[in-house]
Amino acid sequence: MAIFSMVLSLLCGVSFFLFGMSLMGDGLKSVAGNKLEAFLYKMTNTPLKGVALGTGVTSVIQSSSATTVMVIGFVNSGMMKLKQAIGIIMGANIGTSITGWILCLSYIQGSGGIASILSTATISAVVAVIGIMLRMVCKRSVYRNIGNIMLGFAILMNGMQMMSGAVSPLRESPVFIDMLTMFSNPIAGILVGIAFTAVLQSASATVGVLQALSVTGILTFASAFPIVLGIGVGAACPVLISAVGANKNGKRTALVYLLNDLFGLILWSIVFYTLNAFIHFGFLDMIMTPVSIAFLNTIFRVATVVVLFPFISKLEKLVCYLVKDSAEELEDEADFDLLEERLLNYPALAIGQCHRAMNGMAKKLRKNVNRAMNLLNDYQQDKYDKVQRKEDLIDKYESRLGEYLIQLTKREMNTAQTRQTSLYLHTINDFERIGDHASYIAHMSNEMHDNHTNFSQTAWDELNVVMDAVREEINVTCNAFMNDDREAAQRVAPLGVVITRLCDELKMRHAERLSQGKCGLEEGTVFSDILNSFGRIASHCASAMTALMKIGEETTDIHIHNSRIYPTDSLEYYTYFKEYRQKYDIGTEVEHKLSMEPEEVE
């Protein structure tokens, strides 16, 4: 029964410790707002700054895992490069050791004078009282968050005291002494450190438990050292879990965290125990204290970073080798390599590179629109996921091309080059918006699949006619841009008008079916939303082709006033309009047809 009570008290102390650390960290992040994130991806232009920043931020939020997960998000979104992330992660490994030093405060004791004022009980009580007053009395969120920080600190300190009190009787237990002796075996100690930290998901918590065990007065250096070596590897578990849904660079970032600690474990265990075999260190039987454990943890982490720091580029190559890019991903990234900053001084070459990169954007956009429409007739979860991944890639194209073109506008260019650059900015915006609507169509397909929403056969037949028209428009638009084909571009506006009229007519027909009870209200709303997306895709296609036509004009006006490429009363416009109106005429009876396009079609 005594053992059960002791274990329960220890677990209660660990719970208080973890909750206090979480509350304190969340409060600190709330007070800082988005400043921590801003520092992380703006102030890491050199590896040394990255290490310093990672150390500082982790010292504040009290969690290397939280810092690394944040960095994985930045790398995953493309805001930060992998090389920048490596420095921050190294710094995070140092910063997490600061918690051990904070915990040393919980072991300050005294019976009188200044010692009693600085005792854990006094400090915790004062901080807790101030914290709860700020939390309950103050209206401003910043003061309430400061109150959370102080309450978190007080709970953390009390948790440490509970852990220490729970294990204190173990100093007289022969079984416990034998168990700690077992930890002197390096392999057993390392495995215990890894397993315990993986369960607690916090290196700081494991160090805290180790410091609590040290108050028994029987924890030696030989037992503590291998556990400290294993702590870092165990802390990588939550980081690896957080990278499950990330892209390749996000997974590489998580792997850096693991490799950093794994390298430290292997290196220092080999070095230490090899030297000990010859020298026989006399301090192995030294009794550890909370301060000496904090010191050991810090020295181990700093020494690992010092050794690894010169090999950041090698570490980057290693994780890229371990997590390889697929042929498709290499192709995606190849377009961004075209946007070479050195070419900005040569506008003609830079504009040419932009066009080549935009061609890649157009190809992926065309495939994604067709892929999204395929989902309406044949929903597949993996295809839906692919649409969303490619939408993120299209957004990345718009961001990278936009930044590059804006930099180009600051260079000295002639009138034609300035005109072309401005119209390219307009075009990538249209392409990105088309991608958004493709993503929305895929989302609607997902909702229909999950909710078992279906249309009448007549509605499906009508919808497939419009899909065929949209497929032709997106294919003509992208081909015209890639081939700089202004004659083909003239077809897009009249086809867009036909699509818009078709969408309006189909909405009227669906409203009639709704009034007759042939279709439900929910189906009618979904049907209308899909048609709206088709109409907007048509509008942006026409707008992009307007920009293409204006590039060849000599007028100084580069504004896109409307989606008409040339006057609607022209013979060409009427000819194309008549052709498409006949081709996509719905009539009274619609022939049953399934609109699908193989993904491999370019």
Coordinates of C-alpha atoms in Angstrom, one line a residue:
M1 CA 0.0 0.0 0.0
A2 CA 2.9 2.4 0.8
I3 CA 4.4 1.7 -2.6
F4 CA 1.0 2.4 -4.3
S5 CA 0.7 5.7 -2.4
M6 CA 4.3 6.7 -3.3
V7 CA 3.7 6.0 -7.0
L8 CA 0.5 7.9 -7.0
S9 CA 2.2 10.9 -5.3
L10 CA 5.0 10.8 -7.9
L11 CA 2.5 10.7 -10.8
C12 CA 0.5 13.5 -9.3
G13 CA 3.7 15.5 -9.0
V14 CA 4.6 14.8 -12.7
S15 CA 1.1 15.8 -13.7
F16 CA 1.3 19.1 -11.8
F17 CA 4.8 19.7 -13.3
L18 CA 3.6 19.1 -16.9
F19 CA 0.5 21.2 -16.5
G20 CA 2.5 24.0 -14.9
M21 CA 5.1 23.9 -17.7
S22 CA 2.3 23.9 -20.3
L23 CA 0.4 26.8 -18.6
M24 CA 3.6 28.9 -18.3
G25 CA 4.6 28.2 -21.9
D26 CA 1.2 29.0 -23.3
G27 CA 1.1 32.2 -21.3
L28 CA 4.5 33.3 -22.5
K29 CA 3.5 32.6 -26.1
S30 CA 0.2 34.6 -25.7
V31 CA 2.1 37.6 -24.2
A32 CA 4.5 37.5 -27.1
G33 CA 1.8 37.1 -29.7
N34 CA 3.2 36.4 -33.1
K35 CA 6.6 37.9 -32.3
L36 CA 8.2 34.6 -31.6
E37 CA 7.1 33.2 -34.9
A38 CA 8.2 36.4 -36.7
F39 CA 11.7 36.2 -35.1
L40 CA 12.0 32.5 -36.0
Y41 CA 11.7 33.0 -39.8
K42 CA 12.9 36.5 -40.2
M43 CA 16.1 36.5 -38.1
T44 CA 17.8 33.3 -39.2
N45 CA 19.8 34.4 -42.2
T46 CA 23.0 32.8 -40.7
P47 CA 23.3 29.5 -38.8
L48 CA 24.8 31.1 -35.8
K49 CA 21.8 33.5 -35.5
G50 CA 19.5 30.5 -35.9
V51 CA 21.2 28.7 -32.9
A52 CA 21.0 31.8 -30.8
L53 CA 17.4 32.4 -31.7
G54 CA 16.4 28.8 -31.2
T55 CA 18.0 28.9 -27.7
G56 CA 16.3 32.1 -26.7
V57 CA 12.8 31.1 -28.0
T58 CA 13.0 27.6 -26.4
S59 CA 14.1 29.2 -23.1
V60 CA 11.0 31.3 -23.2
I61 CA 8.4 28.7 -24.2
Q62 CA 10.1 25.9 -22.2
S63 CA 9.8 23.3 -24.9
S64 CA 12.2 22.3 -27.6
S65 CA 9.4 20.1 -29.1
A66 CA 7.1 23.2 -29.4
T67 CA 9.9 25.2 -31.1
T68 CA 10.7 22.4 -33.5
V69 CA 7.0 21.8 -34.4
M70 CA 6.7 25.5 -35.1
V71 CA 9.7 25.4 -37.4
I72 CA 8.3 22.3 -39.2
G73 CA 5.3 24.4 -40.0
F74 CA 7.4 27.2 -41.5
V75 CA 9.5 24.8 -43.5
N76 CA 6.4 22.9 -44.6
S77 CA 4.8 26.2 -45.9
G78 CA 8.0 27.3 -47.7
M79 CA 8.6 30.3 -45.5
M80 CA 11.8 28.9 -44.2
K81 CA 14.6 26.9 -45.8
L82 CA 15.8 23.6 -44.3
K83 CA 19.2 25.0 -43.6
Q84 CA 17.8 27.8 -41.5
A85 CA 15.7 25.3 -39.6
I86 CA 18.7 23.2 -38.6
G87 CA 20.3 26.1 -36.7
I88 CA 17.1 26.8 -34.8
I89 CA 16.7 23.1 -33.9
M90 CA 20.3 23.0 -32.5
G91 CA 19.5 26.1 -30.5
A92 CA 16.3 24.5 -29.2
N93 CA 18.2 21.6 -27.9
I94 CA 20.3 24.0 -25.8
G95 CA 17.4 26.1 -24.7
T96 CA 15.4 23.2 -23.3
S97 CA 18.2 22.7 -20.7
I98 CA 17.4 26.0 -19.1
T99 CA 14.3 24.4 -17.5
G100 CA 16.6 22.3 -15.3
W101 CA 18.2 25.4 -13.9
I102 CA 14.8 27.0 -13.2
L103 CA 13.9 23.8 -11.3
C104 CA 16.9 24.1 -9.1
L105 CA 15.0 27.0 -7.4
S106 CA 12.6 24.4 -6.0
Y107 CA 15.4 22.9 -3.9
I108 CA 16.2 26.2 -2.1
Q109 CA 15.5 25.5 1.6
G110 CA 16.2 27.3 4.9
S111 CA 15.0 27.7 8.4
G112 CA 15.4 31.4 8.9
G113 CA 16.6 34.7 7.5
I114 CA 17.1 35.2 3.8
A115 CA 17.1 31.4 3.2
S116 CA 13.5 31.1 4.4
I117 CA 12.4 34.1 2.2
L118 CA 14.0 32.4 -0.8
S119 CA 12.6 28.9 0.0
T120 CA 10.4 27.2 -2.5
A121 CA 7.3 27.4 -0.4
T122 CA 7.6 31.2 0.0
I123 CA 8.4 31.8 -3.7
S124 CA 5.6 29.6 -4.9
A125 CA 3.1 31.1 -2.5
V126 CA 3.9 34.7 -3.5
V127 CA 4.0 34.0 -7.2
A128 CA 0.7 32.0 -7.0
V129 CA -1.1 34.8 -5.1
I130 CA 0.0 37.5 -7.6
G131 CA -0.8 35.2 -10.5
I132 CA -4.4 34.4 -9.4
M133 CA -5.1 38.1 -8.6
L134 CA -4.0 39.1 -12.1
R135 CA -6.0 36.2 -13.6
M136 CA -9.2 37.0 -11.8
V137 CA -9.2 40.8 -11.4
C138 CA -7.6 42.2 -14.5
K139 CA -9.6 42.8 -17.7
R140 CA -6.8 43.1 -20.2
S141 CA -5.7 39.9 -21.8
V142 CA -2.0 40.7 -21.4
Y143 CA -2.2 40.8 -17.6
R144 CA -4.4 37.7 -17.5
N145 CA -1.7 35.9 -19.6
I146 CA 1.0 37.1 -17.2
G147 CA -1.1 35.7 -14.4
N148 CA -1.2 32.4 -16.2
I149 CA 2.6 32.5 -16.5
M150 CA 3.0 33.0 -12.7
L151 CA 0.4 30.4 -11.9
G152 CA 2.1 27.9 -14.2
F153 CA 5.4 28.6 -12.5
A154 CA 3.9 28.1 -9.0
I155 CA 2.2 24.8 -10.1
L156 CA 5.5 23.7 -11.7
M157 CA 7.4 24.3 -8.5
N158 CA 4.8 22.5 -6.4
G159 CA 4.9 19.6 -8.8
M160 CA 8.7 19.3 -8.3
Q161 CA 8.2 19.4 -4.5
M162 CA 5.6 16.6 -4.8
M163 CA 7.9 14.5 -6.9
S164 CA 10.8 15.0 -4.5
G165 CA 8.6 14.3 -1.5
A166 CA 7.3 11.1 -3.1
V167 CA 10.7 9.6 -3.8
S168 CA 12.4 10.8 -0.6
P169 CA 11.6 7.6 1.3
L170 CA 13.4 5.6 -1.4
R171 CA 16.8 6.6 -0.1
E172 CA 16.4 3.8 2.5
S173 CA 15.1 1.2 0.0
P174 CA 17.6 -1.6 -1.0
V175 CA 15.4 -2.4 -4.1
F176 CA 15.6 1.2 -5.3
I177 CA 19.3 1.3 -4.7
D178 CA 19.7 -1.9 -6.8
M179 CA 17.6 -0.4 -9.6
L180 CA 19.7 2.7 -9.8
T181 CA 22.8 0.5 -9.9
M182 CA 21.2 -1.2 -12.8
F183 CA 21.0 2.1 -14.6
S184 CA 24.8 2.4 -14.3
N185 CA 24.8 0.0 -17.2
P186 CA 25.0 2.4 -20.2
I187 CA 22.6 0.5 -22.5
A188 CA 20.0 0.1 -19.8
G189 CA 20.3 3.8 -18.7
I190 CA 20.0 5.1 -22.3
L191 CA 16.9 2.9 -23.0
V192 CA 15.3 4.2 -19.7
G193 CA 16.0 7.8 -20.7
I194 CA 14.5 7.3 -24.2
A195 CA 11.5 5.4 -23.0
F196 CA 10.6 7.7 -20.1
T197 CA 11.0 10.8 -22.2
A198 CA 8.9 9.3 -25.0
V199 CA 6.1 8.6 -22.6
L200 CA 6.2 12.0 -20.9
Q201 CA 6.9 13.7 -24.3
S202 CA 9.1 16.2 -22.6
A203 CA 12.8 16.3 -22.1
S204 CA 12.4 18.9 -19.3
A205 CA 10.0 16.7 -17.5
T206 CA 12.4 13.8 -17.5
V207 CA 15.2 16.0 -16.3
G208 CA 12.9 17.2 -13.5
V209 CA 12.1 13.6 -12.4
L210 CA 15.8 12.9 -12.5
Q211 CA 16.5 15.9 -10.3
A212 CA 13.7 14.7 -7.9
L213 CA 15.4 11.3 -7.7
S214 CA 18.7 13.0 -6.9
V215 CA 17.3 14.3 -3.5
T216 CA 17.5 10.7 -2.3
G217 CA 21.3 11.1 -2.2
I218 CA 22.0 7.8 -3.9
L219 CA 21.8 8.8 -7.6
T220 CA 25.4 8.6 -8.9
F221 CA 27.0 10.1 -12.1
A222 CA 27.3 6.6 -13.5
S223 CA 23.5 6.2 -13.3
A224 CA 22.5 9.7 -14.4
F225 CA 24.8 10.1 -17.4
P226 CA 23.3 7.4 -19.7
I227 CA 19.8 8.6 -18.8
V228 CA 20.7 12.1 -19.9
L229 CA 22.1 10.8 -23.1
G230 CA 18.8 9.0 -23.9
I231 CA 16.5 11.9 -23.0
G232 CA 17.1 13.9 -26.2
V233 CA 16.2 10.9 -28.5
G234 CA 13.0 10.2 -26.5
A235 CA 12.0 13.9 -26.9
A236 CA 12.1 13.4 -30.7
C237 CA 8.9 11.3 -30.5
P238 CA 6.3 14.1 -30.4
V239 CA 8.3 16.0 -33.1
L240 CA 8.3 13.0 -35.4
I241 CA 4.5 12.5 -34.8
S242 CA 3.8 16.1 -35.7
A243 CA 5.6 15.7 -39.1
V244 CA 3.4 12.8 -40.2
G245 CA 1.2 15.1 -42.3
A246 CA 4.0 17.4 -43.4
N247 CA 5.7 17.5 -46.8
K248 CA 9.2 16.2 -47.5
N249 CA 10.9 19.2 -46.1
G250 CA 8.8 19.1 -43.0
K251 CA 9.7 15.5 -42.5
R252 CA 13.4 16.3 -43.0
T253 CA 13.1 19.0 -40.4
A254 CA 11.7 16.5 -37.8
L255 CA 14.5 14.1 -38.8
V256 CA 17.1 16.8 -38.1
Y257 CA 15.8 16.9 -34.5
L258 CA 16.2 13.2 -34.1
L259 CA 19.6 13.0 -35.8
N260 CA 21.0 15.8 -33.7
D261 CA 20.3 14.0 -30.4
L262 CA 21.1 10.6 -31.8
F263 CA 24.5 11.8 -33.0
G264 CA 25.1 13.3 -29.5
L265 CA 24.1 10.0 -27.8
I266 CA 26.4 7.9 -30.0
L267 CA 29.4 10.3 -30.1
W268 CA 29.5 11.0 -26.3
S269 CA 28.7 7.5 -25.2
I270 CA 31.6 6.2 -27.4
V271 CA 34.0 8.9 -26.3
F272 CA 33.1 8.7 -22.6
Y273 CA 33.0 5.0 -22.1
T274 CA 36.1 4.4 -24.3
L275 CA 38.1 6.8 -22.3
N276 CA 36.7 5.4 -19.1
A277 CA 37.9 1.9 -20.1
F278 CA 41.5 3.2 -20.1
I279 CA 41.5 6.1 -17.5
H280 CA 38.8 4.8 -15.1
F281 CA 37.1 8.1 -14.1
G282 CA 37.0 8.6 -10.4
F283 CA 33.8 10.7 -10.4
L284 CA 31.5 7.9 -11.6
D285 CA 30.5 7.3 -8.0
M286 CA 29.9 11.0 -7.3
I287 CA 26.4 11.7 -5.8
M288 CA 24.4 13.9 -8.1
T289 CA 22.4 16.9 -7.0
P290 CA 19.7 18.9 -8.8
V291 CA 22.3 21.5 -9.8
S292 CA 24.8 18.9 -11.0
I293 CA 22.1 17.2 -13.2
A294 CA 21.2 20.6 -14.7
F295 CA 24.9 21.3 -15.4
L296 CA 25.4 17.8 -16.9
N297 CA 22.4 18.2 -19.2
T298 CA 23.5 21.7 -20.4
I299 CA 27.1 20.6 -21.0
F300 CA 26.0 17.6 -23.0
R301 CA 23.6 19.6 -25.2
V302 CA 26.1 22.5 -25.8
A303 CA 28.9 20.1 -26.6
T304 CA 26.7 18.3 -29.2
V305 CA 25.8 21.5 -30.9
V306 CA 29.5 22.7 -30.9
V307 CA 30.6 19.5 -32.6
L308 CA 27.7 19.5 -35.1
F309 CA 27.6 23.2 -36.0
P310 CA 30.4 23.1 -38.7
F311 CA 28.5 20.3 -40.4
I312 CA 25.1 21.9 -40.9
S313 CA 25.4 21.7 -44.7
K314 CA 26.4 18.0 -44.4
L315 CA 23.5 17.3 -42.1
E316 CA 21.2 19.0 -44.6
K317 CA 22.5 16.7 -47.4
L318 CA 22.1 13.6 -45.1
V319 CA 18.4 14.2 -44.4
C320 CA 17.7 15.0 -48.1
Y321 CA 19.3 11.7 -48.9
L322 CA 17.3 9.8 -46.2
V323 CA 14.0 11.5 -47.3
K324 CA 14.3 11.6 -51.1
D325 CA 12.2 13.7 -53.4
S326 CA 10.1 11.9 -56.0
A327 CA 10.5 12.6 -59.7
E328 CA 7.3 14.6 -59.5
E329 CA 8.5 16.8 -56.6
L330 CA 11.9 17.4 -58.3
E331 CA 10.0 18.6 -61.4
D332 CA 7.9 20.9 -59.2
E333 CA 10.9 22.5 -57.6
A334 CA 12.8 22.8 -60.9
D335 CA 10.5 25.6 -62.0
F336 CA 11.5 27.7 -58.9
D337 CA 15.2 27.2 -59.6
L338 CA 14.6 29.2 -62.8
L339 CA 14.0 32.3 -60.8
E340 CA 17.6 33.1 -60.3
E341 CA 18.2 36.4 -58.4
R342 CA 21.4 37.1 -60.4
L343 CA 19.3 37.4 -63.6
L344 CA 17.3 40.3 -62.1
N345 CA 20.0 42.6 -63.5
Y346 CA 19.2 41.4 -67.0
P347 CA 15.4 42.0 -67.3
A348 CA 15.0 40.3 -70.7
L349 CA 16.5 37.1 -69.3
A350 CA 14.6 37.3 -66.1
I351 CA 11.2 37.8 -67.9
G352 CA 12.0 34.8 -70.1
Q353 CA 12.7 32.7 -66.9
C354 CA 9.4 33.9 -65.4
H355 CA 7.5 32.8 -68.6
R356 CA 9.1 29.3 -68.3
A357 CA 8.1 29.1 -64.6
M358 CA 4.6 30.3 -65.5
N359 CA 4.4 27.6 -68.1
G360 CA 5.0 25.1 -65.3
M361 CA 2.3 26.8 -63.2
A362 CA -0.2 26.6 -66.2
K363 CA 0.5 22.9 -66.7
K364 CA -0.2 22.1 -63.1
L365 CA -3.2 24.4 -63.0
R366 CA -4.8 22.7 -66.0
K367 CA -4.2 19.2 -64.5
N368 CA -5.7 20.3 -61.2
V369 CA -8.8 21.8 -62.6
N370 CA -9.5 18.6 -64.6
R371 CA -8.6 16.5 -61.6
A372 CA -11.0 18.4 -59.4
M373 CA -13.9 18.0 -62.0
N374 CA -13.2 14.3 -62.3
L375 CA -14.0 14.0 -58.6
L376 CA -17.6 15.0 -59.2
N377 CA -18.1 11.9 -61.3
D378 CA -15.7 9.6 -59.7
Y379 CA -14.7 10.5 -56.1
Q380 CA -11.4 9.1 -54.8
Q381 CA -9.9 10.2 -51.5
D382 CA -6.3 10.0 -52.8
K383 CA -7.2 12.2 -55.8
Y384 CA -8.9 14.7 -53.5
D385 CA -5.8 14.8 -51.4
K386 CA -3.7 15.4 -54.5
V387 CA -5.8 18.3 -55.6
Q388 CA -5.2 20.0 -52.2
R389 CA -1.5 19.3 -52.4
K390 CA -1.3 20.7 -55.9
E391 CA -3.3 23.7 -54.8
D392 CA -0.7 24.5 -52.2
L393 CA 1.9 24.2 -55.0
I394 CA 0.0 26.6 -57.2
D395 CA -0.2 29.1 -54.3
K396 CA 3.6 28.7 -53.9
Y397 CA 4.0 29.5 -57.6
E398 CA 2.0 32.6 -57.2
S399 CA 4.0 33.7 -54.1
R400 CA 7.5 33.0 -55.6
L401 CA 6.7 34.4 -59.0
G402 CA 5.0 37.5 -57.5
E403 CA 8.1 38.2 -55.3
Y404 CA 10.4 37.8 -58.2
L405 CA 8.4 40.0 -60.5
I406 CA 8.0 42.7 -57.9
Q407 CA 11.8 42.7 -57.4
L408 CA 12.1 43.0 -61.2
T409 CA 9.9 46.1 -61.3
K410 CA 12.5 47.8 -59.2
R411 CA 15.1 47.4 -61.9
E412 CA 15.6 49.7 -64.9
M413 CA 13.5 48.4 -67.8
N414 CA 12.2 49.6 -71.1
T415 CA 8.4 50.3 -71.6
A416 CA 7.7 46.9 -73.2
Q417 CA 9.5 45.0 -70.4
T418 CA 7.6 47.1 -67.7
R419 CA 4.4 46.3 -69.5
Q420 CA 5.1 42.6 -69.7
T421 CA 6.1 42.4 -66.1
S422 CA 2.9 44.1 -64.9
L423 CA 0.7 41.9 -67.0
Y424 CA 2.5 38.7 -65.8
L425 CA 1.6 39.8 -62.2
H426 CA -2.0 40.0 -63.3
T427 CA -1.8 36.6 -65.0
I428 CA -0.4 34.7 -62.0
N429 CA -3.1 36.2 -59.9
D430 CA -5.7 34.9 -62.3
F431 CA -4.1 31.5 -62.4
E432 CA -4.0 31.3 -58.6
R433 CA -7.7 32.3 -58.3
I434 CA -8.6 29.5 -60.9
G435 CA -6.6 27.1 -58.6
D436 CA -8.7 28.3 -55.6
H437 CA -12.0 27.5 -57.4
A438 CA -10.6 24.1 -58.5
S439 CA -9.9 23.4 -54.8
Y440 CA -13.4 24.5 -53.9
I441 CA -14.9 22.2 -56.5
A442 CA -12.9 19.3 -55.0
H443 CA -14.1 20.3 -51.5
M444 CA -17.7 20.2 -52.7
S445 CA -17.1 16.7 -54.1
N446 CA -15.7 15.7 -50.8
E447 CA -18.8 17.1 -49.0
M448 CA -21.1 15.3 -51.4
H449 CA -19.3 12.1 -50.9
D450 CA -19.4 12.3 -47.1
N451 CA -23.0 13.5 -46.9
H452 CA -24.1 11.1 -49.7
T453 CA -25.5 14.0 -51.7
N454 CA -26.7 13.2 -55.2
F455 CA -28.4 15.0 -58.1
S456 CA -31.0 13.7 -60.5
Q457 CA -29.8 12.1 -63.7
T458 CA -30.9 15.2 -65.7
A459 CA -28.9 17.5 -63.4
W460 CA -25.8 15.3 -63.8
D461 CA -26.2 15.3 -67.6
E462 CA -26.5 19.1 -67.6
L463 CA -23.5 19.5 -65.3
N464 CA -21.3 17.2 -67.5
V465 CA -22.0 19.4 -70.5
V466 CA -20.8 22.5 -68.6
M467 CA -17.8 20.5 -67.4
D468 CA -16.8 19.7 -70.9
A469 CA -17.0 23.4 -71.8
V470 CA -14.9 24.4 -68.8
R471 CA -12.3 21.7 -69.7
E472 CA -12.0 23.1 -73.1
E473 CA -11.6 26.6 -71.8
I474 CA -8.9 25.8 -69.3
N475 CA -7.1 23.7 -71.9
V476 CA -7.2 26.5 -74.5
T477 CA -6.2 29.1 -71.9
C478 CA -3.2 27.2 -70.7
N479 CA -2.0 26.1 -74.2
A480 CA -2.5 29.7 -75.5
F481 CA -0.3 31.1 -72.7
M482 CA 2.4 28.4 -73.0
N483 CA 2.6 28.8 -76.8
D484 CA 2.0 32.6 -76.8
D485 CA -0.8 31.9 -79.2
R486 CA -2.9 35.0 -79.4
E487 CA -5.2 33.5 -82.1
A488 CA -6.2 30.7 -79.7
A489 CA -6.6 33.2 -76.9
Q490 CA -9.3 35.0 -78.9
R491 CA -11.5 31.9 -78.4
V492 CA -11.6 32.1 -74.6
A493 CA -13.8 35.1 -74.0
P494 CA -16.7 33.9 -76.2
L495 CA -16.5 30.4 -74.7
G496 CA -16.5 32.0 -71.3
V497 CA -19.7 33.9 -72.1
V498 CA -21.3 30.6 -73.3
I499 CA -20.3 28.9 -70.0
T500 CA -21.7 31.8 -68.0
R501 CA -25.0 31.6 -69.8
L502 CA -25.1 27.8 -69.5
C503 CA -24.6 28.2 -65.7
D504 CA -27.4 30.7 -65.5
E505 CA -29.7 28.5 -67.5
L506 CA -28.9 25.4 -65.4
K507 CA -29.6 27.3 -62.2
M508 CA -33.1 28.2 -63.6
R509 CA -33.7 24.6 -64.6
H510 CA -32.6 23.3 -61.2
A511 CA -34.9 25.8 -59.4
E512 CA -37.8 24.4 -61.5
R513 CA -36.9 20.9 -60.5
L514 CA -36.7 22.1 -56.9
S515 CA -40.2 23.6 -57.1
Q516 CA -41.5 20.3 -58.5
G517 CA -40.0 18.3 -55.7
K518 CA -37.5 16.4 -58.0
C519 CA -34.5 17.8 -56.0
G520 CA -33.9 18.7 -52.4
L521 CA -32.8 22.1 -51.1
E522 CA -29.4 20.9 -50.0
E523 CA -28.7 19.5 -53.4
G524 CA -29.9 22.7 -55.0
T525 CA -27.4 24.8 -53.0
V526 CA -24.5 22.5 -53.8
F527 CA -25.5 22.5 -57.5
S528 CA -25.5 26.3 -57.5
D529 CA -22.2 26.6 -55.7
I530 CA -20.5 24.3 -58.3
L531 CA -21.9 26.3 -61.2
N532 CA -20.7 29.5 -59.6
S533 CA -17.2 28.1 -59.4
F534 CA -17.4 27.1 -63.1
G535 CA -18.5 30.6 -64.0
R536 CA -15.6 32.2 -62.0
I537 CA -13.0 29.9 -63.6
A538 CA -14.4 31.0 -67.0
S539 CA -14.1 34.7 -66.0
H540 CA -10.5 34.3 -64.8
C541 CA -9.5 32.4 -67.9
A542 CA -10.8 35.3 -70.1
S543 CA -9.0 37.8 -67.9
A544 CA -5.7 36.0 -68.2
M545 CA -6.1 35.9 -72.0
T546 CA -6.9 39.6 -72.0
A547 CA -3.5 40.2 -70.3
L548 CA -1.9 37.9 -73.0
M549 CA -3.4 40.0 -75.8
K550 CA -2.4 43.3 -74.2
I551 CA 1.3 42.2 -74.0
G552 CA 1.4 42.4 -77.8
E553 CA -0.3 45.8 -78.0
E554 CA 1.6 49.1 -78.2
T555 CA -0.8 51.2 -76.0
T556 CA 0.3 52.2 -72.6
D557 CA -2.9 51.1 -70.9
I558 CA -2.2 47.8 -69.1
H559 CA -5.4 47.7 -67.0
I560 CA -7.8 44.8 -67.4
H561 CA -11.1 46.6 -67.5
N562 CA -13.2 43.6 -68.4
S563 CA -12.9 40.0 -69.6
R564 CA -13.5 40.9 -73.3
I565 CA -10.4 40.4 -75.4
Y566 CA -11.9 42.4 -78.3
P567 CA -15.2 44.0 -79.1
T568 CA -18.2 41.6 -78.9
D569 CA -19.6 43.0 -82.2
S570 CA -16.6 41.8 -84.2
L571 CA -17.0 39.0 -86.7
E572 CA -14.4 36.7 -85.0
Y573 CA -16.2 37.0 -81.6
Y574 CA -19.6 36.2 -83.2
T575 CA -18.1 33.3 -85.1
Y576 CA -16.5 31.7 -82.0
F577 CA -19.6 32.4 -79.9
K578 CA -21.9 30.7 -82.4
E579 CA -19.6 27.7 -82.6
Y580 CA -19.4 27.2 -78.9
R581 CA -23.2 27.9 -78.4
Q582 CA -24.0 25.1 -80.8
K583 CA -21.3 22.8 -79.5
Y584 CA -22.6 23.0 -75.9
D585 CA -26.3 23.5 -76.5
I586 CA -28.3 21.8 -73.9
G587 CA -31.7 21.9 -75.5
T588 CA -34.7 20.2 -74.0
E589 CA -33.2 16.8 -73.8
V590 CA -29.6 16.3 -72.7
E591 CA -27.7 13.3 -73.9
H592 CA -26.2 11.2 -71.1
K593 CA -22.5 11.8 -71.0
L594 CA -19.7 11.5 -68.4
S595 CA -17.1 14.2 -68.5
M596 CA -13.8 12.7 -67.5
E597 CA -10.2 13.4 -68.5
P598 CA -7.2 11.1 -67.9
E599 CA -4.7 12.6 -65.5
E600 CA -1.8 11.9 -67.7
V601 CA -3.2 14.1 -70.5
E602 CA -1.0 17.2 -70.9

